[in-house]
Coordinates of C-alpha atoms in Angstrom, one line a residue:
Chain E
X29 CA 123.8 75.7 141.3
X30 CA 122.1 74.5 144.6
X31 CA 118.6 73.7 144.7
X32 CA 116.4 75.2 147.3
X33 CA 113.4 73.5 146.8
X34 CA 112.0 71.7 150.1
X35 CA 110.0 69.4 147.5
X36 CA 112.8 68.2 146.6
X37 CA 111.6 65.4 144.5
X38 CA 108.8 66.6 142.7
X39 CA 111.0 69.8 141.7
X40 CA 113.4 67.4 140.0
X41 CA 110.1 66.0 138.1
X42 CA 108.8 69.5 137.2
X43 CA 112.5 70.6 135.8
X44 CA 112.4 67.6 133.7
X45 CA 108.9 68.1 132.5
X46 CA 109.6 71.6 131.5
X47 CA 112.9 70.6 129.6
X48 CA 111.5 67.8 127.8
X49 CA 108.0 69.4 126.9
X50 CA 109.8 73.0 125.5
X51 CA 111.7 72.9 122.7
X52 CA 115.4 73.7 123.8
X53 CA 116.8 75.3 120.3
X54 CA 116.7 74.9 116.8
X55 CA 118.0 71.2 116.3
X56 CA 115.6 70.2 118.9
X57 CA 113.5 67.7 117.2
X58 CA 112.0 65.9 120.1
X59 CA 108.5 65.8 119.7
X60 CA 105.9 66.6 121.9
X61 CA 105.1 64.4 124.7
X62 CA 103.2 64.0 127.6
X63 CA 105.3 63.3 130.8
X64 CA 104.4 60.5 133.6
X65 CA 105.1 60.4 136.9
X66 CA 103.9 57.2 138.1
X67 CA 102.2 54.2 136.1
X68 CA 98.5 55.0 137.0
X69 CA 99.8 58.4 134.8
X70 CA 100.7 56.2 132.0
X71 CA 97.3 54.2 131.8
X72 CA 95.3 57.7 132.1
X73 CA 96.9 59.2 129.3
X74 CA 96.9 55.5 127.1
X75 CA 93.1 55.7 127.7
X76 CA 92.7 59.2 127.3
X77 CA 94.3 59.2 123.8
X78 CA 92.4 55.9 122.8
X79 CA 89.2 58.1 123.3
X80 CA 90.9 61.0 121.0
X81 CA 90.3 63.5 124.4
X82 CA 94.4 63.7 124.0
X83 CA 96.8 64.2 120.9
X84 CA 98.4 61.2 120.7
X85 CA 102.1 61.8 121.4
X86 CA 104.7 59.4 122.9
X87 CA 104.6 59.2 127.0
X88 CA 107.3 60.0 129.1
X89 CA 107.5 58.4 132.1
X90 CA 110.4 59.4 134.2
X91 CA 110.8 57.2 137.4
X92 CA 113.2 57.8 140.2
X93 CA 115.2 54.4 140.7
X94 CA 118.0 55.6 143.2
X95 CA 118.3 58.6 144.8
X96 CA 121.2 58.5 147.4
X97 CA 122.9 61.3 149.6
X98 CA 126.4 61.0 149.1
X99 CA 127.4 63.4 151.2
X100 CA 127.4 66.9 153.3
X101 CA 129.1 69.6 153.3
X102 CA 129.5 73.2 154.6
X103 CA 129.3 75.5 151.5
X104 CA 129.2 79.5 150.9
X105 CA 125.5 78.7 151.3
X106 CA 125.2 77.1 154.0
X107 CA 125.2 73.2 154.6
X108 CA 124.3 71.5 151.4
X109 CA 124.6 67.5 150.4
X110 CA 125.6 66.0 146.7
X111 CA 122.4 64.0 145.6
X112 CA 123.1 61.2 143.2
X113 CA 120.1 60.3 141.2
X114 CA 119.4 57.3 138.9
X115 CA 116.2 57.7 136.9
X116 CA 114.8 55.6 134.1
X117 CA 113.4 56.8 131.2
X118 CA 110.3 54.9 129.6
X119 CA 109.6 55.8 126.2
X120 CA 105.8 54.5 125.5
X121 CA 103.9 54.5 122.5
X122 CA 100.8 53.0 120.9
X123 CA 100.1 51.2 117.5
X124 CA 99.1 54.2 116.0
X125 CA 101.8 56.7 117.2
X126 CA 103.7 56.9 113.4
X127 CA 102.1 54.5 112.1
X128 CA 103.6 54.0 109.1
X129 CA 107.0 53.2 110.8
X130 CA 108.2 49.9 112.7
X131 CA 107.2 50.3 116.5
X132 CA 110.8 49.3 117.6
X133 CA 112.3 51.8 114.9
X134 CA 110.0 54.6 116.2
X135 CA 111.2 54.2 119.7
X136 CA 114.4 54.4 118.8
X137 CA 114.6 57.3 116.7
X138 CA 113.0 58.7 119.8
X139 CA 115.4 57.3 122.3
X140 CA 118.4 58.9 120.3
X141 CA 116.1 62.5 120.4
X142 CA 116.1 62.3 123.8
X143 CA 119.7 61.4 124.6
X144 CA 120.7 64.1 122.0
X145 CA 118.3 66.6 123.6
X146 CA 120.0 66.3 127.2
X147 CA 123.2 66.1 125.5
X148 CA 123.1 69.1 124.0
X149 CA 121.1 71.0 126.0
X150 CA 121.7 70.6 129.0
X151 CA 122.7 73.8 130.3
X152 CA 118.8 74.4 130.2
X153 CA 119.0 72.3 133.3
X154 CA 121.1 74.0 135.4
X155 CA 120.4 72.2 139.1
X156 CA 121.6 69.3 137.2
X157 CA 125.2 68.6 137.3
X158 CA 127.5 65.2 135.4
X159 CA 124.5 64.3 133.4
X160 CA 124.7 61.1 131.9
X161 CA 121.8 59.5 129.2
X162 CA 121.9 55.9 128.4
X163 CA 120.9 54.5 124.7
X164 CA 117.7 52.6 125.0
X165 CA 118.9 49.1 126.5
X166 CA 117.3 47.3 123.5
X167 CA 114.8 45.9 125.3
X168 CA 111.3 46.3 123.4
X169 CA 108.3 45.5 125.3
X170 CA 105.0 45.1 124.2
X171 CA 101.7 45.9 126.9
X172 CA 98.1 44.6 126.3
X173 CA 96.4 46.8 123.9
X174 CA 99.6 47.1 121.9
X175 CA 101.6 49.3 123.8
X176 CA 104.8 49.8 123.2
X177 CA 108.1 51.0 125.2
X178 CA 111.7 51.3 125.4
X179 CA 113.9 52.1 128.5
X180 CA 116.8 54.3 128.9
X181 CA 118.7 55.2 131.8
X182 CA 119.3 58.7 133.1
X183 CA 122.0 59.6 135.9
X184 CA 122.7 63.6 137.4
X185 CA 123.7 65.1 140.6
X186 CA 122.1 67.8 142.3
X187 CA 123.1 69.9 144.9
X188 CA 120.6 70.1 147.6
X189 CA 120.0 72.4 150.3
X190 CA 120.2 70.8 153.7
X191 CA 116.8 72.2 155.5
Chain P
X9 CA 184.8 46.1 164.6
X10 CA 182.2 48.5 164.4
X11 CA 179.4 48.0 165.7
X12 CA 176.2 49.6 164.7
X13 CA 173.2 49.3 167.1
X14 CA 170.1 50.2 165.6
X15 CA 166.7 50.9 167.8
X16 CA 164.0 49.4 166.5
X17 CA 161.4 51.4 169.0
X18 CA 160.3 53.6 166.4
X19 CA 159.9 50.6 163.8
X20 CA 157.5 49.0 165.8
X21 CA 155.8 52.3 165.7
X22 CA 156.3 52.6 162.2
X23 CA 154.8 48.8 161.5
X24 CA 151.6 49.5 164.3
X25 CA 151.3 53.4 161.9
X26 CA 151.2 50.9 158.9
X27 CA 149.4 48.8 159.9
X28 CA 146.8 51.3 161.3
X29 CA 146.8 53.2 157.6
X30 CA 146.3 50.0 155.4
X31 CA 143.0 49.3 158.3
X32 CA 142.1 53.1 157.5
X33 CA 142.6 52.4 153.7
X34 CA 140.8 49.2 153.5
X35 CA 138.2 50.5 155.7
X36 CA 137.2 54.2 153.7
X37 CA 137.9 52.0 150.2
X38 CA 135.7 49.3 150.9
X39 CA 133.4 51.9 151.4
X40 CA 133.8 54.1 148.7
X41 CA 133.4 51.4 146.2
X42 CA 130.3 50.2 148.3
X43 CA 129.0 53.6 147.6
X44 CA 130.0 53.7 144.0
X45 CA 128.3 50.4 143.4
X46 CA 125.0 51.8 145.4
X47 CA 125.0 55.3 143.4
X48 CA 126.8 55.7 140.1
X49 CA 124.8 55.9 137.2
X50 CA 126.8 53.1 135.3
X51 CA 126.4 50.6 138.5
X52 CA 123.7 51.2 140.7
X53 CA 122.3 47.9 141.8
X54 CA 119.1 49.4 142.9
X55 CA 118.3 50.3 139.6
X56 CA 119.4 47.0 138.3
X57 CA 117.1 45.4 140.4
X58 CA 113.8 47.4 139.7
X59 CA 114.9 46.8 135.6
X60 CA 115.0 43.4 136.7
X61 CA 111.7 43.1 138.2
X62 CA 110.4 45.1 135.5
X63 CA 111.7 42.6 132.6
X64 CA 111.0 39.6 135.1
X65 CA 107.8 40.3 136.9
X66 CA 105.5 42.8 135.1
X67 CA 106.8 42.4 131.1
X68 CA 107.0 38.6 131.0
X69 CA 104.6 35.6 131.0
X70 CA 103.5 34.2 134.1
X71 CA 103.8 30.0 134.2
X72 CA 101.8 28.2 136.1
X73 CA 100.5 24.6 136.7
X74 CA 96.8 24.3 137.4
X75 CA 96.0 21.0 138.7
X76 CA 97.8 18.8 136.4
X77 CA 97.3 21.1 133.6
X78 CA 100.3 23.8 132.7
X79 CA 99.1 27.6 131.6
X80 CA 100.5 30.5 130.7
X81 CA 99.4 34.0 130.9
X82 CA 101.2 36.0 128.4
X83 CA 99.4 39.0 128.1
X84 CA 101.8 41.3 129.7
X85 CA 100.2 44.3 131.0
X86 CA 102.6 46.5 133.4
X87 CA 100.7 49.8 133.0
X88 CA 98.1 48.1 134.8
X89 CA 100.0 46.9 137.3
X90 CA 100.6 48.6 140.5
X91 CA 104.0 49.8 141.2
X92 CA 104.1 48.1 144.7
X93 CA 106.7 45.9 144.2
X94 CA 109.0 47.8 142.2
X95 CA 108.5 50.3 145.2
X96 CA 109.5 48.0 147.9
X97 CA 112.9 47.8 147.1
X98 CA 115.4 49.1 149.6
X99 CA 119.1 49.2 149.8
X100 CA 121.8 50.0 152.6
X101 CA 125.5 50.0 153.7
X102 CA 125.9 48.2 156.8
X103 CA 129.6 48.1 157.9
X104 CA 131.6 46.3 154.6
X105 CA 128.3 44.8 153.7
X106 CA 125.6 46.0 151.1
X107 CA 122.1 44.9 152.0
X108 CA 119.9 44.9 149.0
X109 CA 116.4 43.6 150.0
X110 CA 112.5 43.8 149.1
X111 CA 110.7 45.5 152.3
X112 CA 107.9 43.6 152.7
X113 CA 106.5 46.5 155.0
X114 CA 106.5 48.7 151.9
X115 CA 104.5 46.4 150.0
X116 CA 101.9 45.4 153.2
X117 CA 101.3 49.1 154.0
X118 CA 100.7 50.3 150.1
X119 CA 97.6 50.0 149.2
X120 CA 94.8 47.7 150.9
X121 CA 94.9 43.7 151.9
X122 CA 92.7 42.8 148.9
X123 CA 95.1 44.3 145.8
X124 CA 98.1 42.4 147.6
X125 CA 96.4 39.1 147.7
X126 CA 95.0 38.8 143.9
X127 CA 93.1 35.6 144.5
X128 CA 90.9 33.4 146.7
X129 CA 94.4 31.6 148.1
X130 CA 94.1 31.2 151.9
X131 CA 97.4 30.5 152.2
X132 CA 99.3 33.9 150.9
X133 CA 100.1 34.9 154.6
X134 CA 102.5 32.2 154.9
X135 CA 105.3 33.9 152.4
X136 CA 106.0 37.5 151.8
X137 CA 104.4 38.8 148.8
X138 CA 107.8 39.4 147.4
X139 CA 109.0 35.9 148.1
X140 CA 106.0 34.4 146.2
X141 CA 106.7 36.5 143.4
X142 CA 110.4 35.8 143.4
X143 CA 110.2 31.7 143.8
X144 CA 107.8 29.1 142.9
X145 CA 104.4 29.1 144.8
X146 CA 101.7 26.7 145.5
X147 CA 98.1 27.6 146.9
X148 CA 94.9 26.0 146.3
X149 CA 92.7 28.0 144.1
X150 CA 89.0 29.1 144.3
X151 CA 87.8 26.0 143.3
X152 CA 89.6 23.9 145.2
X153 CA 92.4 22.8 142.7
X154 CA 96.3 23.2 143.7
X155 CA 98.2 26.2 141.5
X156 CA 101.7 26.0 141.2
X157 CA 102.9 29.5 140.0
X158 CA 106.3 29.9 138.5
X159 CA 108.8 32.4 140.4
X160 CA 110.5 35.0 138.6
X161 CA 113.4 35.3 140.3
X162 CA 114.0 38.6 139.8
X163 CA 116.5 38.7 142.6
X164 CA 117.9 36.2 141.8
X165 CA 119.0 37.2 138.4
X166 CA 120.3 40.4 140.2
X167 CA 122.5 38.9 142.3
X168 CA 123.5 36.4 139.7
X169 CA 124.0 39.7 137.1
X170 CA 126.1 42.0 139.7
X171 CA 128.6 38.8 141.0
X172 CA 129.3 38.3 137.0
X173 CA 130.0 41.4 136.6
X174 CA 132.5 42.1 139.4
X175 CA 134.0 39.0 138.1
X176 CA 134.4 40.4 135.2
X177 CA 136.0 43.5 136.0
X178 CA 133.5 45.8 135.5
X179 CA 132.6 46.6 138.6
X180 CA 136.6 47.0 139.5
X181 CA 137.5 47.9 143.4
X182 CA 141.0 48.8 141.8
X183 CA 139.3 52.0 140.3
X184 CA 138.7 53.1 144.4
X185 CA 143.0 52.7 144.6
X186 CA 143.8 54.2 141.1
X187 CA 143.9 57.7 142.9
X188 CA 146.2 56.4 145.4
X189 CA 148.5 54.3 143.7
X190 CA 148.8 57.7 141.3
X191 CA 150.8 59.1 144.3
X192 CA 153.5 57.0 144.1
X193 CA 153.6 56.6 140.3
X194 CA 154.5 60.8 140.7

């Protein structure tokens, strides 16, 4: 399916928000989360929840590493390119997030929700072709105030209109 | 005796057409796997390189030698970092070549003068902001004492990470000629 939108990137984010904030079907156990564009998102929420004036859920922060035009080409549609996008996934968490589990086993558990999420649903995303969700890279890193995250890569195509 | 002449007019055509297609082949596969390295999911230096900085720069320790004394700041604190350097980076095909590069007019037009500097140092105009970061970097602090902070060489590491893995294999320019070879093979 060829996407339209001439906001082209936020489009991508607000897809993604929509799939990973609904629940996509009854084996969908992701939790809820609140979804974060840029870092200044991440500490706003971290604060927010540390004065209890947001549910404390995990963070997902989805940035854009590599967006690259492949190519063009003439379609039914008119002239369209093949986006390739690379985006990392940042799974971020506090000390009291499930508390009575092991941070690094929390984040986990939620990596492999998220990969099976896109895996199995991903028809729910249908501008999004040759989707591809990475296991967390095992990295567990640890912020000031204990915060905790994970990182997981993410890689689509998108068919874009040329405007 | 028979004699059998043979004209070799059209071989020499046939060597310059072969010649000419092994150029064209070279040429579009050298590309191709360029590209593949710049935008598969699996690959994709770019990424590699803002992971990198992100491990390097923002999640580890910064070293540093104050005077004669060593320190190190270990309180990692990414989220309240900005995202200027992981921003700058920038990466592009020219001819067989991939250029992978910080853009240090990213990181001087984000943001004001005074967020870039982080300090009292008088001499952070001399290096790029991303070179200071990425190697070893002396200025005299506020009171006067010469800091020594350690580079990250988060580049480094990239270039160091992606030659070891073409080395390897895993970053194989045979996949670009697996399609045509599969001609021949029937």
């Amino acid at each position: 399916m060829i996407t339209q939108s001439e906001d082209f990137i936020n489009n991508i984010h607000f897809e993604l928000q929509e799939f990973l904030s609904n629940n996509q079907g009854e084996d969908d156990n992701f939790p809820q989360i609140w979804y974060a564009f840029s870092f200044e998102d991440v500490d706003k929420t971290l604060k927010a929840i540390d004065k209890n004036n947001l549910d404390d859920r995990p963070i997902v922060q989805v940035i854009e590493t590599n967006l690259r035009e492949e190519s063009k080409y003439e379609s039914s549609d008119g002239e369209v390119s093949l986006i390739q996008a690379n985006l990392t996934f940042y799974i971020i968490i506090n000390e009291n997030y499930n508390s009575n589990m092991k941070r690094k086993r929390v984040l986990n558990k939620l990596a492999s929700q998220l990969k099976y999420k896109f895996d199995n649903y991903k028809d729910s995303l249908p501008h999004f072709r040759r989707i591809r969700t990475g296991l967390p890279d095992g990295i567990l890193s640890r912020d000031t105030d204990n915060v905790y995250s994970s990182r997981q890569t993410f890689y689509c195509e998108l068919i874009k209109k040329v405007r | 005796m028979i004699k059998l002449r043979v004209d070799t007019s059209d071989f020499e055509e046939l060597d310059t057409k072969l010649k000419m297609t092994r150029e064209y082949l070279t040429e579009s596969g050298v590309q191709k796997w360029l590209g593949m390295l710049l935008g598969d999911g699996r690959i994709s230096i770019e990424s590699n390189l803002k992971n990198n900085i992100m491990d390097l720069v923002y999640m580890q320790p910064t070293e540093m030698i104050v005077g004669d004394e060593y320190r190190i700041e270990d309180e990692p604190n990414f989220y309240e970092r900005t995202e200027r350097l992981y921003r700058a980076t920038k990466v592009t095909i020219s001819g067989n070549q991939i250029n992978l590069y910080m853009d240090d007019e990213t990181l001087g037009t984000r943001g004001n003068l005074k967020d870039l500097s982080k300090g009292t140092a008088t001499n952070l105009g001399e290096k790029p902001y991303s070179l200071r970061v990425e190697n070893d970097f002396v200025y005299e602090n506020n009171y006067g004492v010469d800091v020594l902070r350690k580079g990250d060489s988060y580049m480094e590491k990239t270039f160091i990470m992606i030659r070891h893995r073409v080395l390897n294999g895993d970053l194989d320019p045979k996949q670009i000629l697996t399609p045509i070879l599969g001609v021949w093979k029937g």
